[in-house]
CSV table of N, CA and C in Angstrom, one decimal:
chain,number,residue,atom,x,y,z
A,1,ILE,N,0.9,-1.1,-0.1
A,1,ILE,CA,0.0,0.1,0.0
A,1,ILE,C,0.9,1.2,-0.1
A,2,PRO,N,0.9,2.0,-1.0
A,2,PRO,CA,1.6,3.2,-1.0
A,2,PRO,C,1.3,4.2,0.2
A,3,SER,N,2.3,4.6,0.9
A,3,SER,CA,2.1,5.7,1.9
A,3,SER,C,3.3,6.4,2.1
A,4,VAL,N,3.3,7.5,2.8
A,4,VAL,CA,4.4,8.4,3.3
A,4,VAL,C,4.2,8.6,4.7
A,5,LEU,N,5.4,8.8,5.4
A,5,LEU,CA,5.5,9.2,6.7
A,5,LEU,C,5.5,10.7,7.0
A,6,ILE,N,4.6,11.2,7.6
A,6,ILE,CA,4.7,12.7,8.0
A,6,ILE,C,4.9,13.0,9.5
A,7,SER,N,5.9,14.0,9.6
A,7,SER,CA,6.0,14.5,11.0
A,7,SER,C,5.6,15.8,11.1
A,8,GLY,N,5.1,16.2,12.2
A,8,GLY,CA,4.7,17.5,12.5
A,8,GLY,C,4.2,17.7,13.9
A,9,ASN,N,3.1,18.6,14.0
A,9,ASN,CA,2.6,18.8,15.4
A,9,ASN,C,1.2,18.4,15.4
A,10,THR,N,0.7,18.1,16.7
A,10,THR,CA,-0.8,17.9,16.8
A,10,THR,C,-1.1,18.8,18.0
A,11,VAL,N,-2.4,18.8,18.4
A,11,VAL,CA,-2.9,19.6,19.5
A,11,VAL,C,-2.1,19.2,20.7
A,12,TYR,N,-1.5,17.9,20.7
A,12,TYR,CA,-0.9,17.4,22.0
A,12,TYR,C,0.6,17.5,21.8
A,13,GLY,N,1.2,18.0,20.8
A,13,GLY,CA,2.6,18.1,20.6
A,13,GLY,C,3.2,17.4,19.4
A,14,ALA,N,4.5,17.1,19.4
A,14,ALA,CA,5.2,16.6,18.2
A,14,ALA,C,4.6,15.2,18.0
A,15,HIS,N,4.5,14.8,16.7
A,15,HIS,CA,3.9,13.5,16.4
A,15,HIS,C,4.3,13.0,14.9
A,16,ILE,N,4.0,11.8,14.7
A,16,ILE,CA,4.2,11.4,13.3
A,16,ILE,C,2.9,10.6,12.9
A,17,TRP,N,2.6,10.6,11.6
A,17,TRP,CA,1.5,9.8,11.0
A,17,TRP,C,1.6,9.6,9.6
A,18,ASN,N,0.7,9.0,8.9
A,18,ASN,CA,0.9,8.7,7.5
A,18,ASN,C,-0.2,9.4,6.6
A,19,ALA,N,0.1,9.4,5.3
A,19,ALA,CA,-0.7,9.6,4.2
A,19,ALA,C,-0.8,8.3,3.5
A,20,VAL,N,-2.0,7.7,3.3
A,20,VAL,CA,-2.0,6.4,2.7
A,20,VAL,C,-2.9,6.5,1.4
A,21,TYR,N,-2.4,5.7,0.4
A,21,TYR,CA,-3.2,5.6,-0.8
A,21,TYR,C,-3.8,4.2,-0.8
A,22,ALA,N,-5.2,4.2,-0.8
A,22,ALA,CA,-5.9,2.9,-0.9
A,22,ALA,C,-7.3,3.2,-1.3
A,23,GLY,N,-8.0,2.2,-1.9
A,23,GLY,CA,-9.3,2.5,-2.3
A,23,GLY,C,-9.5,3.6,-3.3
A,24,GLY,N,-8.3,3.9,-4.2
A,24,GLY,CA,-8.3,4.9,-5.2
A,24,GLY,C,-8.2,6.3,-4.7
A,25,LYS,N,-7.8,6.5,-3.4
A,25,LYS,CA,-7.6,7.9,-3.0
A,25,LYS,C,-6.5,7.9,-1.9
A,26,TRP,N,-6.0,9.0,-1.7
A,26,TRP,CA,-5.0,9.4,-0.6
A,26,TRP,C,-5.8,9.9,0.6
A,27,PHE,N,-5.5,9.4,1.7
A,27,PHE,CA,-6.1,9.9,3.0
A,27,PHE,C,-5.1,9.9,4.2
A,28,TYR,N,-5.4,10.5,5.3
A,28,TYR,CA,-4.6,10.6,6.3
A,28,TYR,C,-4.9,9.4,7.4
A,29,SER,N,-4.0,8.8,8.0
A,29,SER,CA,-4.1,7.7,9.0
A,29,SER,C,-3.2,7.9,10.1
A,30,ASP,N,-3.7,7.9,11.3
A,30,ASP,CA,-2.9,8.0,12.5
A,30,ASP,C,-3.2,6.8,13.4
A,31,SER,N,-2.4,5.6,13.1
A,31,SER,CA,-2.6,4.3,13.9
A,31,SER,C,-2.4,4.5,15.4
A,32,THR,N,-1.6,5.5,15.8
A,32,THR,CA,-1.3,5.7,17.2
A,32,THR,C,-2.6,6.1,17.9
A,33,TRP,N,-3.5,6.8,17.2
A,33,TRP,CA,-4.6,7.3,17.9
A,33,TRP,C,-5.9,6.5,17.8
A,34,GLY,N,-5.7,5.2,17.0
A,34,GLY,CA,-6.7,4.3,17.1
A,34,GLY,C,-7.7,4.4,15.6
A,35,GLY,N,-8.7,3.6,15.7
A,35,GLY,CA,-9.6,3.4,14.6
A,35,GLY,C,-10.3,4.7,14.1
A,36,ASN,N,-10.6,5.7,14.9
A,36,ASN,CA,-11.2,6.8,14.6
A,36,ASN,C,-10.2,7.7,13.7
A,37,TYR,N,-9.1,7.4,13.6
A,37,TYR,CA,-8.1,8.3,12.8
A,37,TYR,C,-7.6,7.5,11.7
A,38,PHE,N,-8.2,6.5,11.3
A,38,PHE,CA,-7.9,5.6,10.0
A,38,PHE,C,-8.1,6.6,8.8
A,39,ASP,N,-9.3,7.1,8.6
A,39,ASP,CA,-9.6,8.0,7.6
A,39,ASP,C,-10.8,8.9,8.1
A,40,PRO,N,-10.3,9.9,9.0
A,40,PRO,CA,-11.5,10.8,9.6
A,40,PRO,C,-11.9,11.8,8.8
A,41,GLY,N,-11.4,11.9,7.5
A,41,GLY,CA,-11.6,13.1,6.6
A,41,GLY,C,-10.5,14.1,6.7
A,42,THR,N,-10.3,14.8,5.7
A,42,THR,CA,-9.1,15.8,5.6
A,42,THR,C,-9.4,17.0,6.6
A,43,GLU,N,-10.5,17.5,6.5
A,43,GLU,CA,-10.9,18.7,7.4
A,43,GLU,C,-10.6,18.3,8.8
A,44,ALA,N,-11.3,17.3,9.3
A,44,ALA,CA,-11.2,16.8,10.7
A,44,ALA,C,-9.8,16.5,11.1
A,45,PHE,N,-9.1,15.8,10.2
A,45,PHE,CA,-7.6,15.5,10.6
A,45,PHE,C,-6.7,16.7,10.7
A,46,LEU,N,-6.9,17.5,9.8
A,46,LEU,CA,-6.0,18.8,9.7
A,46,LEU,C,-6.4,19.8,10.8
A,47,SER,N,-7.5,19.6,11.4
A,47,SER,CA,-7.9,20.5,12.6
A,47,SER,C,-7.1,20.0,13.9
A,48,GLU,N,-6.5,18.9,13.7
A,48,GLU,CA,-5.6,18.6,15.0
A,48,GLU,C,-4.1,18.3,14.6
A,49,HIS,N,-3.8,18.2,13.3
A,49,HIS,CA,-2.5,17.8,12.8
A,49,HIS,C,-2.0,18.8,11.9
A,50,THR,N,-0.7,19.4,12.1
A,50,THR,CA,0.0,20.3,11.2
A,50,THR,C,1.2,19.6,10.6
A,51,SER,N,1.2,19.4,9.4
A,51,SER,CA,2.3,18.7,8.8
A,51,SER,C,3.6,19.6,8.9
A,52,GLY,N,4.8,18.9,9.1
A,52,GLY,CA,6.1,19.6,9.0
A,52,GLY,C,7.0,19.0,7.9
A,53,VAL,N,7.2,17.7,7.9
A,53,VAL,CA,8.0,17.1,6.9
A,53,VAL,C,7.4,15.9,6.4
A,54,ILE,N,7.4,15.7,5.1
A,54,ILE,CA,7.0,14.4,4.5
A,54,ILE,C,8.2,13.6,4.3
A,55,GLN,N,8.5,12.6,5.1
A,55,GLN,CA,9.7,11.9,5.1
A,55,GLN,C,10.1,11.1,3.7
A,56,ALA,N,11.3,11.2,3.3
A,56,ALA,CA,11.9,10.5,2.2
A,56,ALA,C,10.9,10.6,1.0
A,57,PHE,N,10.4,11.7,0.6
A,57,PHE,CA,9.7,11.8,-0.5
A,57,PHE,C,10.2,13.0,-1.3
A,58,GLN,N,10.5,12.7,-2.5
A,58,GLN,CA,11.1,13.7,-3.4
A,58,GLN,C,10.9,13.3,-4.8
A,59,VAL,N,10.9,14.4,-5.7
A,59,VAL,CA,10.9,14.3,-7.1
A,59,VAL,C,12.1,15.1,-7.7
A,60,GLU,N,12.7,14.7,-8.8
A,60,GLU,CA,13.8,15.5,-9.4
A,60,GLU,C,13.3,16.1,-10.6
A,61,THR,N,13.5,17.5,-10.6
A,61,THR,CA,13.1,18.3,-11.8
A,61,THR,C,14.2,18.0,-13.0
A,62,GLU,N,13.8,18.5,-14.2
A,62,GLU,CA,14.7,18.3,-15.4
A,62,GLU,C,16.0,19.1,-15.1
A,63,ASP,N,16.0,20.2,-14.3
A,63,ASP,CA,17.2,20.9,-14.1
A,63,ASP,C,18.0,20.5,-12.8
A,64,GLY,N,17.7,19.4,-12.2
A,64,GLY,CA,18.4,18.9,-11.1
A,64,GLY,C,18.0,19.3,-9.7
A,65,LEU,N,16.9,19.9,-9.6
A,65,LEU,CA,16.4,20.3,-8.2
A,65,LEU,C,15.6,19.1,-7.7
A,66,LEU,N,15.8,18.8,-6.4
A,66,LEU,CA,15.0,17.8,-5.7
A,66,LEU,C,13.9,18.5,-4.9
A,67,ILE,N,12.6,18.3,-5.4
A,67,ILE,CA,11.5,18.9,-4.7
A,67,ILE,C,10.9,17.9,-3.7
A,68,GLY,N,10.5,18.3,-2.5
A,68,GLY,CA,9.9,17.7,-1.5
A,68,GLY,C,9.0,18.5,-0.6
A,69,TYR,N,8.7,18.0,0.6
A,69,TYR,CA,7.9,18.8,1.5
A,69,TYR,C,8.6,18.9,2.8
A,70,ASP,N,8.8,20.2,3.2
A,70,ASP,CA,9.5,20.3,4.4
A,70,ASP,C,9.0,21.7,4.9
A,71,ASN,N,7.9,21.7,5.8
A,71,ASN,CA,7.3,23.0,6.1
A,71,ASN,C,6.7,23.8,4.9
A,72,GLY,N,6.3,23.1,4.0
A,72,GLY,CA,5.8,23.6,2.7
A,72,GLY,C,6.5,22.9,1.6
A,73,VAL,N,6.0,23.1,0.4
A,73,VAL,CA,6.7,22.6,-0.9
A,73,VAL,C,8.0,23.2,-0.9
A,74,ALA,N,9.1,22.5,-1.1
A,74,ALA,CA,10.4,22.9,-1.0
A,74,ALA,C,11.5,22.4,-2.0
A,75,VAL,N,12.5,23.1,-2.3
A,75,VAL,CA,13.7,22.6,-2.9
A,75,VAL,C,14.4,22.0,-1.7
A,76,ILE,N,14.6,20.7,-1.6
A,76,ILE,CA,15.2,20.1,-0.5
A,76,ILE,C,16.7,19.6,-0.8
A,77,GLY,N,17.0,19.7,-2.1
A,77,GLY,CA,18.5,19.3,-2.4
A,77,GLY,C,18.7,19.5,-3.8
A,78,VAL,N,19.9,19.3,-4.4
A,78,VAL,CA,20.2,19.4,-5.9
A,78,VAL,C,21.0,18.1,-6.3
A,79,THR,N,21.1,17.9,-7.6
A,79,THR,CA,21.9,17.1,-8.0
A,79,THR,C,22.9,17.7,-9.0
A,80,ASN,N,23.8,16.9,-9.7
A,80,ASN,CA,24.7,17.3,-10.7
A,80,ASN,C,25.6,18.5,-10.3
A,81,GLY,N,25.9,18.5,-9.0
A,81,GLY,CA,27.0,19.6,-8.7
A,81,GLY,C,26.5,21.1,-8.9
A,82,ILE,N,25.3,21.3,-8.8
A,82,ILE,CA,24.7,22.5,-8.8
A,82,ILE,C,25.2,23.5,-7.7
A,83,THR,N,25.7,24.7,-8.0
A,83,THR,CA,26.2,25.5,-6.8
A,83,THR,C,25.3,26.9,-6.7
A,84,THR,N,24.6,27.0,-7.6
A,84,THR,CA,23.7,28.3,-7.6
A,84,THR,C,22.3,27.6,-7.7
A,85,VAL,N,21.4,27.9,-6.7
A,85,VAL,CA,20.0,27.4,-6.8
A,85,VAL,C,19.0,28.5,-6.9
A,86,ASP,N,18.5,28.5,-8.1
A,86,ASP,CA,17.3,29.4,-8.4
A,86,ASP,C,16.0,28.8,-7.9
A,87,ILE,N,15.5,29.0,-6.8
A,87,ILE,CA,14.3,28.5,-6.3
A,87,ILE,C,13.1,29.0,-7.2
A,88,PRO,N,12.5,28.0,-7.9
A,88,PRO,CA,11.4,28.3,-8.8
A,88,PRO,C,10.2,28.9,-8.0
A,89,ASP,N,9.3,29.6,-8.6
A,89,ASP,CA,8.1,30.0,-7.8
A,89,ASP,C,7.2,28.8,-7.7
A,90,MET,N,7.1,27.9,-8.8
A,90,MET,CA,6.3,26.7,-8.7
A,90,MET,C,6.9,25.5,-9.1
A,91,TYR,N,6.3,24.4,-8.7
A,91,TYR,CA,6.7,23.1,-9.3
A,91,TYR,C,5.3,22.5,-9.7
A,92,LYS,N,5.2,22.2,-11.1
A,92,LYS,CA,3.9,21.9,-11.6
A,92,LYS,C,2.9,22.9,-11.3
A,93,ASP,N,1.9,22.6,-10.3
A,93,ASP,CA,0.9,23.6,-10.1
A,93,ASP,C,1.0,23.9,-8.5
A,94,LEU,N,2.1,23.6,-8.0
A,94,LEU,CA,2.3,23.8,-6.5
A,94,LEU,C,3.2,25.1,-6.3
A,95,TYR,N,2.9,25.9,-5.4
A,95,TYR,CA,3.8,27.1,-5.2
A,95,TYR,C,5.0,26.5,-4.3
A,96,ILE,N,6.2,26.9,-4.6
A,96,ILE,CA,7.4,26.4,-3.7
A,96,ILE,C,7.4,27.6,-2.6
A,97,THR,N,7.3,27.2,-1.4
A,97,THR,CA,7.1,28.2,-0.3
A,97,THR,C,8.1,28.1,0.9
A,98,SER,N,9.0,27.1,0.9
A,98,SER,CA,10.0,26.6,1.9
A,98,SER,C,11.4,26.5,1.4
A,99,VAL,N,12.4,26.9,2.2
A,99,VAL,CA,13.8,26.6,2.0
A,99,VAL,C,14.3,25.9,3.3
A,100,PRO,N,14.3,24.5,3.3
A,100,PRO,CA,14.7,23.8,4.5
A,100,PRO,C,16.1,23.9,4.8
A,101,ILE,N,16.4,23.6,6.0
A,101,ILE,CA,17.9,23.3,6.5
A,101,ILE,C,18.7,22.4,5.6
A,102,GLY,N,18.1,21.3,5.2
A,102,GLY,CA,18.7,20.2,4.4
A,102,GLY,C,19.3,20.7,3.2
A,103,LEU,N,18.9,21.9,2.6
A,103,LEU,CA,19.3,22.5,1.4
A,103,LEU,C,20.7,22.9,1.6
A,104,PHE,N,21.1,23.2,2.9
A,104,PHE,CA,22.4,23.9,3.1
A,104,PHE,C,23.4,22.8,3.5
A,105,ASN,N,23.0,21.5,3.4
A,105,ASN,CA,24.1,20.5,3.7
A,105,ASN,C,25.4,20.5,2.9
A,106,ALA,N,26.5,20.4,3.5
A,106,ALA,CA,27.7,20.5,2.9
A,106,ALA,C,28.0,19.6,1.6
A,107,GLN,N,27.2,18.5,1.7
A,107,GLN,CA,27.3,17.4,0.5
A,107,GLN,C,26.8,18.1,-0.8
A,108,TYR,N,26.1,19.3,-0.7
A,108,TYR,CA,25.5,19.9,-2.0
A,108,TYR,C,26.5,20.9,-2.5
A,109,GLY,N,27.3,21.6,-1.5
A,109,GLY,CA,28.3,22.6,-2.0
A,109,GLY,C,27.7,23.8,-2.5
A,110,ILE,N,26.4,24.2,-2.1
A,110,ILE,CA,25.6,25.3,-2.6
A,110,ILE,C,26.3,26.6,-2.2
A,111,LYS,N,26.7,27.5,-3.1
A,111,LYS,CA,27.2,28.8,-2.8
A,111,LYS,C,26.2,29.8,-2.8
A,112,THR,N,25.3,29.8,-3.8
A,112,THR,CA,24.2,30.8,-3.8
A,112,THR,C,22.8,30.4,-3.9
A,113,VAL,N,21.9,31.0,-3.1
A,113,VAL,CA,20.5,30.6,-3.3
A,113,VAL,C,19.7,31.9,-3.6
A,114,ASN,N,18.9,31.8,-4.6
A,114,ASN,CA,18.1,32.9,-5.1
A,114,ASN,C,16.6,32.6,-4.9
A,115,VAL,N,16.0,33.3,-4.0
A,115,VAL,CA,14.6,33.1,-3.4
A,115,VAL,C,13.5,34.0,-4.1
A,116,GLY,N,12.4,33.3,-4.5
A,116,GLY,CA,11.4,34.1,-5.2
A,116,GLY,C,10.3,34.6,-4.2
A,117,GLN,N,9.2,35.1,-4.8
A,117,GLN,CA,8.3,35.9,-4.1
A,117,GLN,C,7.5,35.0,-3.1
A,118,TYR,N,7.4,33.7,-3.4
A,118,TYR,CA,6.4,33.0,-2.5
A,118,TYR,C,6.9,32.3,-1.4
A,119,ILE,N,8.3,32.3,-1.2
A,119,ILE,CA,9.0,31.7,-0.1
A,119,ILE,C,8.5,32.5,1.2
A,120,ASN,N,7.9,31.7,2.2
A,120,ASN,CA,7.5,32.2,3.4
A,120,ASN,C,8.2,31.5,4.6
A,121,ASN,N,9.1,30.5,4.3
A,121,ASN,CA,9.7,29.9,5.4
A,121,ASN,C,11.2,29.5,5.1
A,122,ILE,N,12.1,30.2,5.5
A,122,ILE,CA,13.6,29.9,5.4
A,122,ILE,C,14.1,29.4,6.7
A,123,ASN,N,14.5,28.2,6.9
A,123,ASN,CA,15.1,27.7,8.1
A,123,ASN,C,16.4,28.4,8.2
A,124,SER,N,16.4,29.4,9.2
A,124,SER,CA,17.7,30.3,9.4
A,124,SER,C,18.5,29.7,10.5
A,125,GLN,N,18.2,28.5,10.9
A,125,GLN,CA,19.1,28.0,12.0
A,125,GLN,C,20.2,27.2,11.3
A,126,MET,N,20.3,27.3,10.2
A,126,MET,CA,21.3,26.6,9.3
A,126,MET,C,22.7,27.1,9.6
A,127,SER,N,23.7,26.2,9.3
A,127,SER,CA,25.1,26.6,9.2
A,127,SER,C,25.7,25.9,7.9
A,128,SER,N,26.5,26.6,7.1
A,128,SER,CA,26.9,26.1,5.9
A,128,SER,C,28.4,26.5,5.7
A,129,SER,N,29.2,25.7,5.3
A,129,SER,CA,30.5,26.0,5.0
A,129,SER,C,30.8,26.5,3.6
A,130,THR,N,29.8,26.4,2.8
A,130,THR,CA,30.0,26.7,1.5
A,130,THR,C,29.1,27.9,1.0
A,131,LEU,N,28.0,28.2,1.8
A,131,LEU,CA,27.0,29.3,1.3
A,131,LEU,C,27.8,30.6,1.3
A,132,GLU,N,27.7,31.3,0.2
A,132,GLU,CA,28.3,32.7,0.0
A,132,GLU,C,27.2,33.8,0.1
A,133,ALA,N,25.9,33.4,-0.5
A,133,ALA,CA,25.0,34.5,-0.6
A,133,ALA,C,23.5,33.9,-0.8
A,134,ILE,N,22.5,34.7,-0.1
A,134,ILE,CA,21.3,34.5,-0.3
A,134,ILE,C,20.6,35.7,-0.8
A,135,ASN,N,20.0,35.6,-2.0
A,135,ASN,CA,19.3,36.7,-2.6
A,135,ASN,C,17.9,36.6,-2.7
A,136,VAL,N,17.0,37.7,-2.4
A,136,VAL,CA,15.6,37.5,-2.4
A,136,VAL,C,15.1,38.7,-3.3
A,137,VAL,N,14.2,38.3,-4.1
A,137,VAL,CA,13.5,39.2,-5.1
A,137,VAL,C,12.6,40.2,-4.1
A,138,GLU,N,12.5,41.4,-4.7
A,138,GLU,CA,12.0,42.5,-4.0
A,138,GLU,C,10.5,42.2,-3.7
A,139,SER,N,9.8,41.5,-4.3
A,139,SER,CA,8.4,41.3,-4.3
A,139,SER,C,8.2,40.3,-3.1
A,140,ASN,N,9.1,39.7,-2.5
A,140,ASN,CA,8.9,38.8,-1.4
A,140,ASN,C,8.4,39.4,-0.2
A,141,PRO,N,7.1,39.2,0.3
A,141,PRO,CA,6.7,40.1,1.5
A,141,PRO,C,7.3,39.5,2.9
A,142,TYR,N,8.1,38.5,2.9
A,142,TYR,CA,8.5,38.0,4.1
A,142,TYR,C,10.1,38.1,4.4
A,143,TYR,N,10.8,38.3,3.4
A,143,TYR,CA,12.3,38.3,3.6
A,143,TYR,C,12.8,39.4,2.6
A,144,ALA,N,14.1,39.8,2.8
A,144,ALA,CA,14.8,40.7,2.0
A,144,ALA,C,16.3,40.4,2.0
A,145,SER,N,17.1,40.9,1.2
A,145,SER,CA,18.5,40.6,1.3
A,145,SER,C,19.3,41.8,0.8
A,146,LYS,N,20.5,41.9,1.2
A,146,LYS,CA,21.4,42.9,0.8
A,146,LYS,C,22.7,42.3,0.9
A,147,ASP,N,23.5,42.4,-0.2
A,147,ASP,CA,24.8,42.0,-0.4
A,147,ASP,C,24.9,40.4,0.0
A,148,GLY,N,23.9,39.7,-0.2
A,148,GLY,CA,23.9,38.3,-0.1
A,148,GLY,C,23.5,38.0,1.5
A,149,VAL,N,23.1,38.8,2.2
A,149,VAL,CA,22.8,38.6,3.6
A,149,VAL,C,21.2,38.5,3.7
A,150,LEU,N,20.7,37.6,4.4
A,150,LEU,CA,19.2,37.4,4.6
A,150,LEU,C,18.7,38.2,5.7
A,151,PHE,N,17.7,39.0,5.5
A,151,PHE,CA,17.0,39.8,6.6
A,151,PHE,C,15.5,39.5,6.5
A,152,THR,N,15.0,39.9,7.7
A,152,THR,CA,13.5,40.0,7.7
A,152,THR,C,13.0,41.0,6.6
A,153,ASN,N,11.8,41.0,6.2
A,153,ASN,CA,11.4,41.9,5.1
A,153,ASN,C,11.5,43.5,5.4
A,154,ASP,N,11.4,43.9,6.7
A,154,ASP,CA,11.6,45.2,7.1
A,154,ASP,C,13.0,45.6,7.3
A,155,MET,N,14.0,44.6,7.2
A,155,MET,CA,15.5,44.7,7.3
A,155,MET,C,15.8,45.0,8.7
A,156,SER,N,14.8,44.6,9.7
A,156,SER,CA,15.3,44.9,11.1
A,156,SER,C,16.1,43.8,11.7
A,157,SER,N,16.1,42.6,11.2
A,157,SER,CA,16.9,41.5,11.8
A,157,SER,C,17.6,40.8,10.7
A,158,ILE,N,18.8,40.4,11.0
A,158,ILE,CA,19.7,39.6,10.1
A,158,ILE,C,19.2,38.2,10.6
A,159,LEU,N,18.9,37.3,9.4
A,159,LEU,CA,18.6,35.9,9.7
A,159,LEU,C,19.7,34.9,9.2
A,160,ILE,N,20.4,35.2,8.2
A,160,ILE,CA,21.5,34.4,7.7
A,160,ILE,C,22.6,35.4,7.2
A,161,TYR,N,23.8,35.1,7.8
A,161,TYR,CA,24.9,35.9,7.3
A,161,TYR,C,25.9,34.9,6.8
A,162,PRO,N,25.9,34.7,5.4
A,162,PRO,CA,26.9,33.7,5.0
A,162,PRO,C,28.3,34.0,5.2
C-alpha cells in the first residue's frame, strides 16, 4: 500500500502519522490514535495535525532540483554539482514556499540561493561552510536581502549571514 510518513505537530505536541493511498484515494491515517483516525476526513484530521516534513519523499526536476515537502513545498536538495540554486516559484501547479535546513548540507556545496516571491519559510538555524549569498526578489513579503545577507522583510533583523 503506497504511503508516506509525515512528521509535524498535533494539538498534543510533536507526532508522526501517515498519508496512505488505498481504495483509489489518498487519505490521512494515524494508527497511534486508533480506529477513529484511520480515515477521519481531511478537514477533521487537519484540525488537529499540522504537517512539518513528509519523510523520504522527493521528485527530481529536469534541471536537477529535488522537490519535497519540508514545512511547505520546498527545494530540499540538488543533483549534478549545482552550486547556484534558483528556487522556482512553482513546481507543476504547487507554489514553492519553503527553504529547509537540508538544502544547506555541505554535501551539496551550494554557494548561492536565489529566493522568489512565494517563499515564506527559510530555516535560518542553518550553518553552511559553502554558502556565500542568499538573494531575495523585492516582491517577497517575508524576506529581504542585501549583499547576499538574509534579513526580515523590514530589514530589522539579520537571519543568515553567510
